[in-house]
Short mmCIF file of C-alpha atoms in Angstrom, two decimals:
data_model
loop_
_atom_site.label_atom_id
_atom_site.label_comp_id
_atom_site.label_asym_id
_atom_site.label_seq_id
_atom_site.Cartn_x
_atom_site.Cartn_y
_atom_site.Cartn_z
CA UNK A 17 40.07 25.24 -7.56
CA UNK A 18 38.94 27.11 -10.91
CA UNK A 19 35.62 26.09 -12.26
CA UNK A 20 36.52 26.91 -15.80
CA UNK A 21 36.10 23.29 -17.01
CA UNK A 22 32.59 22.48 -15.17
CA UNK A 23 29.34 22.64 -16.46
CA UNK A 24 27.67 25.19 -16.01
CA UNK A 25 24.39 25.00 -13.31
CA UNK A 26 20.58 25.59 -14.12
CA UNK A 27 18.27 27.46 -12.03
CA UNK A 28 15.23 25.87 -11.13
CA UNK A 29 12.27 28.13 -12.01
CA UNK A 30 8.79 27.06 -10.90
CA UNK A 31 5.80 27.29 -13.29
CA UNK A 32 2.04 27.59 -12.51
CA UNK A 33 0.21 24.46 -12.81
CA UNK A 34 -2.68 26.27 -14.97
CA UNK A 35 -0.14 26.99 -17.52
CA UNK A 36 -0.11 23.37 -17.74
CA UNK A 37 -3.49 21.77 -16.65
CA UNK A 38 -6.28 24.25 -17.58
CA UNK A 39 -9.04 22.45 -15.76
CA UNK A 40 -8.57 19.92 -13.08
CA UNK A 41 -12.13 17.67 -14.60
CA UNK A 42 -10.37 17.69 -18.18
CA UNK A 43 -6.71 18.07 -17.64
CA UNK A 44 -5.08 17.46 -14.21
CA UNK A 45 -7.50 14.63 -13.20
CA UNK A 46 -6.58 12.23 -16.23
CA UNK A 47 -3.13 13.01 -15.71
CA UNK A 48 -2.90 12.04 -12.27
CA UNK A 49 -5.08 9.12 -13.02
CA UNK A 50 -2.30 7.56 -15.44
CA UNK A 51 -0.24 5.00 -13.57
CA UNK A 52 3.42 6.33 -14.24
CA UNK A 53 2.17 9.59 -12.38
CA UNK A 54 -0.62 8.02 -9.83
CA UNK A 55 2.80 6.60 -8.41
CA UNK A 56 4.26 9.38 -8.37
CA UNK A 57 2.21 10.99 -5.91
CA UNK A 58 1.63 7.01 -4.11
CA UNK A 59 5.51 7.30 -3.54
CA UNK A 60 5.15 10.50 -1.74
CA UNK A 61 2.75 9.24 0.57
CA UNK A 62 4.33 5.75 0.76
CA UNK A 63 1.19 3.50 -0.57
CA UNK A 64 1.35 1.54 -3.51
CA UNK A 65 -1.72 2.84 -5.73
CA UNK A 66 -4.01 0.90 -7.86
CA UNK A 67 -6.57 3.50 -9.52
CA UNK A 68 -10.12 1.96 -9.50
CA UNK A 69 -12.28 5.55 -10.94
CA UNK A 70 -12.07 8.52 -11.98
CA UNK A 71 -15.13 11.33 -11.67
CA UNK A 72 -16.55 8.31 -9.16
CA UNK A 73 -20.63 8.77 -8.43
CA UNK A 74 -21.26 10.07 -5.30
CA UNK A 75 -24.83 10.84 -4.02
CA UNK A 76 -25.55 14.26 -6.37
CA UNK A 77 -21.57 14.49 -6.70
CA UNK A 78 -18.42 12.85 -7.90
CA UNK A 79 -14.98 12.34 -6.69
CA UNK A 80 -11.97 12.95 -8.90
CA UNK A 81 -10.13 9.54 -8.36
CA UNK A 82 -10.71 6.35 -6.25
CA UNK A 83 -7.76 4.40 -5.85
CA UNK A 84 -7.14 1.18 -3.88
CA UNK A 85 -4.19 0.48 -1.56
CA UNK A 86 -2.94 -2.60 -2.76
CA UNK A 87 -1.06 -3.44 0.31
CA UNK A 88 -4.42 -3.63 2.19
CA UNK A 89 -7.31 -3.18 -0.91
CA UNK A 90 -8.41 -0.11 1.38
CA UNK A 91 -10.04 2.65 -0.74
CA UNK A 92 -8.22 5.82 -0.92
CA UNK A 93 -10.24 9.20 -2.41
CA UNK A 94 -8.13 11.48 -4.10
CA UNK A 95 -10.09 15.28 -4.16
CA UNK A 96 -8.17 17.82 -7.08
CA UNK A 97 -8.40 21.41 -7.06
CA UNK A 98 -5.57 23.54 -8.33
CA UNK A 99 -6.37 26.53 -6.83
CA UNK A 100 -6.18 27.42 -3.09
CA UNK A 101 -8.11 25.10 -0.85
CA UNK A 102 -11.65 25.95 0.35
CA UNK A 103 -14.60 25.11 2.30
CA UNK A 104 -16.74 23.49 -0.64
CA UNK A 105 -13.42 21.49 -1.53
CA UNK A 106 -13.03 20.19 2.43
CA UNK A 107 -16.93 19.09 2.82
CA UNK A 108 -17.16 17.42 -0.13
CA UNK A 109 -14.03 15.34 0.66
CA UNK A 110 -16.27 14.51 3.67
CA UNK A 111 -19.31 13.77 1.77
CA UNK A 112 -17.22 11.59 -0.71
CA UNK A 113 -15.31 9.79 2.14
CA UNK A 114 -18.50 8.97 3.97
CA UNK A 115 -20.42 7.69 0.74
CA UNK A 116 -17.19 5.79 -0.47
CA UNK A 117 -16.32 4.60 2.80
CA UNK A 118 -12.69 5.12 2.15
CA UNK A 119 -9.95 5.38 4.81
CA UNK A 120 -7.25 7.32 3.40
CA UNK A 121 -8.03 10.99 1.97
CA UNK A 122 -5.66 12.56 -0.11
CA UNK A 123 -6.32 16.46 -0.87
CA UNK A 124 -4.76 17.63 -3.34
CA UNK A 125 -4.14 22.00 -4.06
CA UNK A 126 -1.51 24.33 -5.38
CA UNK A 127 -1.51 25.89 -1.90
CA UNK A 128 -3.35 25.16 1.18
CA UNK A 129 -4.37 27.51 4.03
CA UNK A 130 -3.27 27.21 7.68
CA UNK A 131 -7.59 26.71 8.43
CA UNK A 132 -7.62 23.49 5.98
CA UNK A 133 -4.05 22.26 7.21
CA UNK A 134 -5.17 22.26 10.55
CA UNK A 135 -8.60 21.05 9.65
CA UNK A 136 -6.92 17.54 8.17
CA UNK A 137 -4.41 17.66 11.31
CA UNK A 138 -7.51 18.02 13.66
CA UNK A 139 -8.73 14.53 11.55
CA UNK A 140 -6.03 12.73 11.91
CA UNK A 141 -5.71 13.42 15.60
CA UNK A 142 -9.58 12.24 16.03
CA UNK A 143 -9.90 9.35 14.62
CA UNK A 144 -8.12 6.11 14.91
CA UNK A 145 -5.50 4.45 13.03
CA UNK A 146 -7.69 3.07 10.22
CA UNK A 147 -8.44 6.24 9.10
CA UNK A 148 -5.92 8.66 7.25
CA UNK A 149 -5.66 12.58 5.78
CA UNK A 150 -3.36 13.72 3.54
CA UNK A 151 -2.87 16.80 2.32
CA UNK A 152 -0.79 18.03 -0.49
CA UNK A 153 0.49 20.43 -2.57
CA UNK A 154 1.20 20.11 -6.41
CA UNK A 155 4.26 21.89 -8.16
CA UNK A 156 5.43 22.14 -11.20
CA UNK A 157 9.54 22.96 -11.89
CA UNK A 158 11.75 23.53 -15.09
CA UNK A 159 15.58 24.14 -15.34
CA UNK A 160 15.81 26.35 -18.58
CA UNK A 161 14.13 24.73 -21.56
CA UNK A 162 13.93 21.33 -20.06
CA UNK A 163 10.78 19.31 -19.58
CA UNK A 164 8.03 20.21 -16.59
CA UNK A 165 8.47 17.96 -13.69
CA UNK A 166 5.98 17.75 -11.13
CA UNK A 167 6.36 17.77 -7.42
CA UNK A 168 4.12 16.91 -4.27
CA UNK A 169 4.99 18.24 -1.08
CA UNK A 170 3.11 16.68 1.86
CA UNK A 171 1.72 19.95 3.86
CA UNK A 172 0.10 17.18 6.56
CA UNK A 173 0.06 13.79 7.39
CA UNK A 174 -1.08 11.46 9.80
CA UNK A 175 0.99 11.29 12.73
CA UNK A 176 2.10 7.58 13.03
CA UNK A 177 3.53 7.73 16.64
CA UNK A 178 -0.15 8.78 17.73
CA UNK A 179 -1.93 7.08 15.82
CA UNK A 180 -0.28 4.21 17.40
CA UNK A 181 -0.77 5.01 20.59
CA UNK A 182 -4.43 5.82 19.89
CA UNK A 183 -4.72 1.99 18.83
CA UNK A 184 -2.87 0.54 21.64
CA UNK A 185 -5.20 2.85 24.20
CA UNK A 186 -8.11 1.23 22.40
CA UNK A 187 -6.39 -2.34 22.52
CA UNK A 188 -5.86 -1.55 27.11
CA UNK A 189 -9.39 -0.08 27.28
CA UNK A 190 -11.34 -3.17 25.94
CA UNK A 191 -9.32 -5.99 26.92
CA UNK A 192 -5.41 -6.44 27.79
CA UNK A 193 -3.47 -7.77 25.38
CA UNK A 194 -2.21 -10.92 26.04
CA UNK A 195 1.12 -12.25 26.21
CA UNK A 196 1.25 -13.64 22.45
CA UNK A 197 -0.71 -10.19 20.92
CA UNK A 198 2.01 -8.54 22.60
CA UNK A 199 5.03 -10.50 21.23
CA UNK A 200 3.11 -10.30 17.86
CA UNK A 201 3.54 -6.41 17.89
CA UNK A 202 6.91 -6.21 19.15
CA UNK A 203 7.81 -8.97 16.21
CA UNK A 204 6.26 -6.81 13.65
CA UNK A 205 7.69 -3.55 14.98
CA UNK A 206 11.15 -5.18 15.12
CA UNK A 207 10.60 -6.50 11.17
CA UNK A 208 9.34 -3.39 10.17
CA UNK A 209 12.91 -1.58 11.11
CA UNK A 210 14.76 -4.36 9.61
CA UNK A 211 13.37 -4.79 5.93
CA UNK A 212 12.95 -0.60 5.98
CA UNK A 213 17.14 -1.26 5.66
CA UNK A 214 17.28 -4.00 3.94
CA UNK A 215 14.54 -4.63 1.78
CA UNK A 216 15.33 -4.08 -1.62
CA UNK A 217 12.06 -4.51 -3.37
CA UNK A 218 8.89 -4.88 -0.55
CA UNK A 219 7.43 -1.73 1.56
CA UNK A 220 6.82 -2.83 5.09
CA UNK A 221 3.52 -1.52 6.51
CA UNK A 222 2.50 -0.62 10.11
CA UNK A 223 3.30 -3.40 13.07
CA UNK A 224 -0.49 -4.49 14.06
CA UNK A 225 -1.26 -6.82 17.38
CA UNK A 226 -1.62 -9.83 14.56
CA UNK A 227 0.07 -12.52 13.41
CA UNK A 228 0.97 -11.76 10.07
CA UNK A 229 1.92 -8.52 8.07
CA UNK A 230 0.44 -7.42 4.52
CA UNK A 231 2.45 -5.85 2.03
CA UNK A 232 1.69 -4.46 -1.40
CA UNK A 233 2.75 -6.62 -5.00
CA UNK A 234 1.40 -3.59 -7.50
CA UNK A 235 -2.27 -4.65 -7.75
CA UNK A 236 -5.69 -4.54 -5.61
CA UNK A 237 -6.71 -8.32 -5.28
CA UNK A 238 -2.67 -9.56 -4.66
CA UNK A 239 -0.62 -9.12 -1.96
CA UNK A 240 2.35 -10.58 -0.07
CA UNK A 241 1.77 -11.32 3.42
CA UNK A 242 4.69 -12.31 6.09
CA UNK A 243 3.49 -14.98 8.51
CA UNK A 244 4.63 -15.52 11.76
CA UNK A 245 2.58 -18.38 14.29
CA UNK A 246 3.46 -19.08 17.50
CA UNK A 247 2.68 -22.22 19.65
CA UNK A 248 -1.09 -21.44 19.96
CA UNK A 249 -1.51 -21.45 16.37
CA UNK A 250 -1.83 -24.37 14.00
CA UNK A 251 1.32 -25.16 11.86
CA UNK A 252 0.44 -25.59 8.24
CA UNK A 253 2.63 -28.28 7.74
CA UNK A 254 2.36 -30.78 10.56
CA UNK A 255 -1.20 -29.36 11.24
CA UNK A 256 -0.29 -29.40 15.15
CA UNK A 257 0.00 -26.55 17.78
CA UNK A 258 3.59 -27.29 18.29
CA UNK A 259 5.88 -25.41 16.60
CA UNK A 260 6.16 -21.67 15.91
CA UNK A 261 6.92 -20.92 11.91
CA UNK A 262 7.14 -17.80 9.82
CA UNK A 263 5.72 -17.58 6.34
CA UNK A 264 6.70 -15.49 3.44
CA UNK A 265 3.22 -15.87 1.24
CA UNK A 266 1.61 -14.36 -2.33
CA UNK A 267 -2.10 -14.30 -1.15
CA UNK A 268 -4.86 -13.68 -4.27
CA UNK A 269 -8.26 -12.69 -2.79
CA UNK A 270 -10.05 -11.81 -6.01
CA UNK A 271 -11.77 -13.93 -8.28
CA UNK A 272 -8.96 -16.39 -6.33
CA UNK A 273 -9.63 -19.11 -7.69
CA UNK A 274 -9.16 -18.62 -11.50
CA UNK A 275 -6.66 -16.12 -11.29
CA UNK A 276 -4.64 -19.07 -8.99
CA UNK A 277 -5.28 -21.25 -11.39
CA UNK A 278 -3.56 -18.87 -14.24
CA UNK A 279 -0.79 -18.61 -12.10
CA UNK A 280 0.05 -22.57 -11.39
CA UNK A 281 -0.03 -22.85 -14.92
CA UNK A 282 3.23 -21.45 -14.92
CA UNK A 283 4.42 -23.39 -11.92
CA UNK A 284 7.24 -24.35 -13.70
CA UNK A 285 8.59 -20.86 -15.02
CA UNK A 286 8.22 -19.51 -11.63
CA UNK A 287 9.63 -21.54 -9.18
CA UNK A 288 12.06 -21.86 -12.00
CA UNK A 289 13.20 -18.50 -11.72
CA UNK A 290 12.25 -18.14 -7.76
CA UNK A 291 15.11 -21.43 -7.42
CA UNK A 292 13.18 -23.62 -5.25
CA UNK A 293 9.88 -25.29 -4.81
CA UNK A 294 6.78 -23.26 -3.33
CA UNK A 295 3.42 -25.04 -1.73
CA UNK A 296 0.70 -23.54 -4.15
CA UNK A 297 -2.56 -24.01 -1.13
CA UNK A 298 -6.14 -23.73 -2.74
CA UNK A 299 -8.59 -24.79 -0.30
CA UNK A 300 -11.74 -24.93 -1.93
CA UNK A 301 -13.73 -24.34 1.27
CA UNK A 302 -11.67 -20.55 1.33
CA UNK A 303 -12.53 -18.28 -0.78
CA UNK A 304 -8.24 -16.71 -1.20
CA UNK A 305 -5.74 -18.74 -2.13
CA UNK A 306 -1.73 -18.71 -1.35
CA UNK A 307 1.72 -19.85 -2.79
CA UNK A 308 4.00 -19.52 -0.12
CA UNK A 309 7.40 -20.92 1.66
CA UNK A 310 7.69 -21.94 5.44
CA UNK A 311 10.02 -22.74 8.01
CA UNK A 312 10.13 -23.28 11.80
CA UNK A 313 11.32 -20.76 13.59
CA UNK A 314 10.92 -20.04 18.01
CA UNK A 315 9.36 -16.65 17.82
CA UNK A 316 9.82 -16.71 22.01
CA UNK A 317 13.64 -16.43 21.29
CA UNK A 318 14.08 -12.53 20.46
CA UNK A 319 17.50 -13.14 19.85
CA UNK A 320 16.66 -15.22 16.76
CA UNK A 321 14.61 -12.50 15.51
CA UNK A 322 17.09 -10.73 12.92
CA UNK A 323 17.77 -14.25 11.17
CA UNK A 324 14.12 -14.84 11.23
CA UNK A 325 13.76 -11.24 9.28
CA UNK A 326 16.37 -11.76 7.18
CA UNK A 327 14.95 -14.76 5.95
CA UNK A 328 11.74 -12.81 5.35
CA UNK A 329 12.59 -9.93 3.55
CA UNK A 330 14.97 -12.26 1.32
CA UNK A 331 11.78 -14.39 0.80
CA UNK A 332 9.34 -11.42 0.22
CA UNK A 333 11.91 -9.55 -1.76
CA UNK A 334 12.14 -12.78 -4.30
CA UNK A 335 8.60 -13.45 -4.08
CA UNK A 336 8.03 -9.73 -5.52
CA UNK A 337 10.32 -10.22 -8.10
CA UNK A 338 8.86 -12.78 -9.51
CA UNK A 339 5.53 -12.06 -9.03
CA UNK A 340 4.48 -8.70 -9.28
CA UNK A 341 4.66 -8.18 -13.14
CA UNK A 342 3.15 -11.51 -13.69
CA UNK A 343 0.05 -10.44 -11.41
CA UNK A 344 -0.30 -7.51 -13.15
CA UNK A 345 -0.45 -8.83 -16.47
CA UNK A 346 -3.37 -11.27 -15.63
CA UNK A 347 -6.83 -11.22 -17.38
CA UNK A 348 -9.70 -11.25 -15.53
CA UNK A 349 -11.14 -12.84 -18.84
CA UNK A 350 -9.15 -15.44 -19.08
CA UNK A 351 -9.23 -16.29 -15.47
CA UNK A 352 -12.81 -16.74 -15.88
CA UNK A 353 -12.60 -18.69 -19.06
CA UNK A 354 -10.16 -21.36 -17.30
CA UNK A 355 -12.72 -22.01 -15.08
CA UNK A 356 -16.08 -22.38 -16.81
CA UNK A 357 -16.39 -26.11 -18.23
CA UNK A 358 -15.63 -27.15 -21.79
CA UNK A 359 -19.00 -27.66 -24.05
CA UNK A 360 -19.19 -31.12 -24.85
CA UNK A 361 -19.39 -32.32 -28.22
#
């Protein structure tokens, strides 16, 4: 067939980054640090990115960027250099990760050597599942006169089948798991493959020997959390050890308690727009707070499992959706304000 009446085809031409950033302190750092292009490189390595610092104090030094995850408010250290990697770049990721005490490192370089790619692959194989190294490679591209894009490539990565492993080594070596840890992990390992299909809006994170599952909503402090109890664990609504239940939750763990209170002052709007009524729990004897929804469910009864996801992920997706932009447009100030007395007068 002719291709007389097509469009005609760019070529992708790539461009060095220095023609672009100068400096990494100046140029590529603050760039990186702005939210529409810290996600970028948070979708790469699939964790939802909350930056906390940039040029962060460190002993004599100072990191480029210190982000949280907001799935799990774990620190992540982002280290900058956009030249080839080196020795002085690879200790003082050390140095910063040790003084930060963060668990995911993400290096990145316009090109790294084999010696640093298998240094982070060497760190990832050593260490256990809470800790993690990326490392990555920045490009820039252009078709013709069109505007830069930029582009990370992952170059190394923890590997997740090991790492699991590793943990559930650790888990046989100090005690065995018990009957409920273990249905626990095969529940979470079975929801994880379901809402990575049919989630629309939540990321499912790694299946843990635990009964619940914590997923990001877009900001350090917040997080949805899926819930499932079995019989040895209290229901929260009957307060009994008799039932099994699953919960789809919004958790706050940050100045909880005002910024919960900003929140069910719109307990109208939202369960408004959720459609149906949510239990909005502040215990004042716990320091977090939760709005969530609950029902009974026989967690023993694997074949019952893919309802019991579905009704999670459709949960958790809605939950998101109305959530997430309201969390992020909360003031701190204001939470505080709503819960310092009135002046009498």
């Amino acid at each position: 067939m002719p291709l007389t009446n097509k469009p005609l085809l760019g070529r992708l031409e790539k461009v060095d980054p220095r023609t672009y950033w100068e400096r990494e302190d100046i140029d590529f750092t603050p760039w990186l640090a702005l939210t529409e292009n810290i996600q970028i490189l948070g979708d790469t390595i699939a964790i939802e990115l909350e930056v906390e610092a940039q040029e962060k104090g460190v002993g004599l030094f100072r990191a480029d960027i210190l982000c949280k995850d907001t799935a799990t408010d774990h620190w992540v250290l982002i280290e900058n250099q956009l030249e080839r990697t080196d020795h002085i770049h690879l200790g003082q990721l050390l140095t910063y990760a040790a003084g930060l005490n963060a668990v995911t490192i993400v290096w990145v370089a316009k090109r790294f050597t084999e010696e640093h790619r298998a240094a982070l692959d060497w760190l990832n194989e050593i260490t256990d599942e809470e800790f993690n190294f990326f490392g990555l490679e920045i490009e820039l591209w252009q078709i013709g006169d069109s505007a830069i894009a930029p582009k990370f490539n992952i170059v190394c990565q923890p590997n997740d089948w090991s790492k699991r492993i590793t943990g559930v080594t650790k888990i046989l070596q100090t005690s065995n798991p018990s009957k409920t840890r273990q249905l626990q992990y095969e529940y979470w390992a079975a929801f994880q493959d379901f809402a990575l299909t049919h989630a629309t809006l939540i990321k499912p994170t790694r299946p843990l020997y635990q009964h619940w599952m914590n997923i990001a909503l877009g900001r350090s402090g917040f997080g949805l959390c899926a819930v499932a109890i079995v019989a040895s664990a209290v229901d929260s609504e009957t307060q009994s050890y008799a039932n099994n239940e699953i919960r789809a939750e919004v958790v706050i763990s940050r100045e909880a308690k005002a910024f919960f209170a900003l929140l069910e002052s719109q307990k109208t709007e939202i369960e408004a727009e959720f459609g149906e009524p949510l239990t909005w729990y502040n215990n004042l004897e716990v320091k977090s707070c939760r709005v969530y929804l609950r029902r009974a469910a026989n967690l023993n009864a694997k074949d019952k499992w893919a309802e019991q996801h579905q009704w999670l992920v459709e949960k958790l997706d809605r939950l998101y959706k109305v959530f997430s932009h309201r969390v992020k447009q909360l003031s701190l100030d204001s939470a505080i304000a709503t819960t310092i007395p009135s002046e009498p007068l």
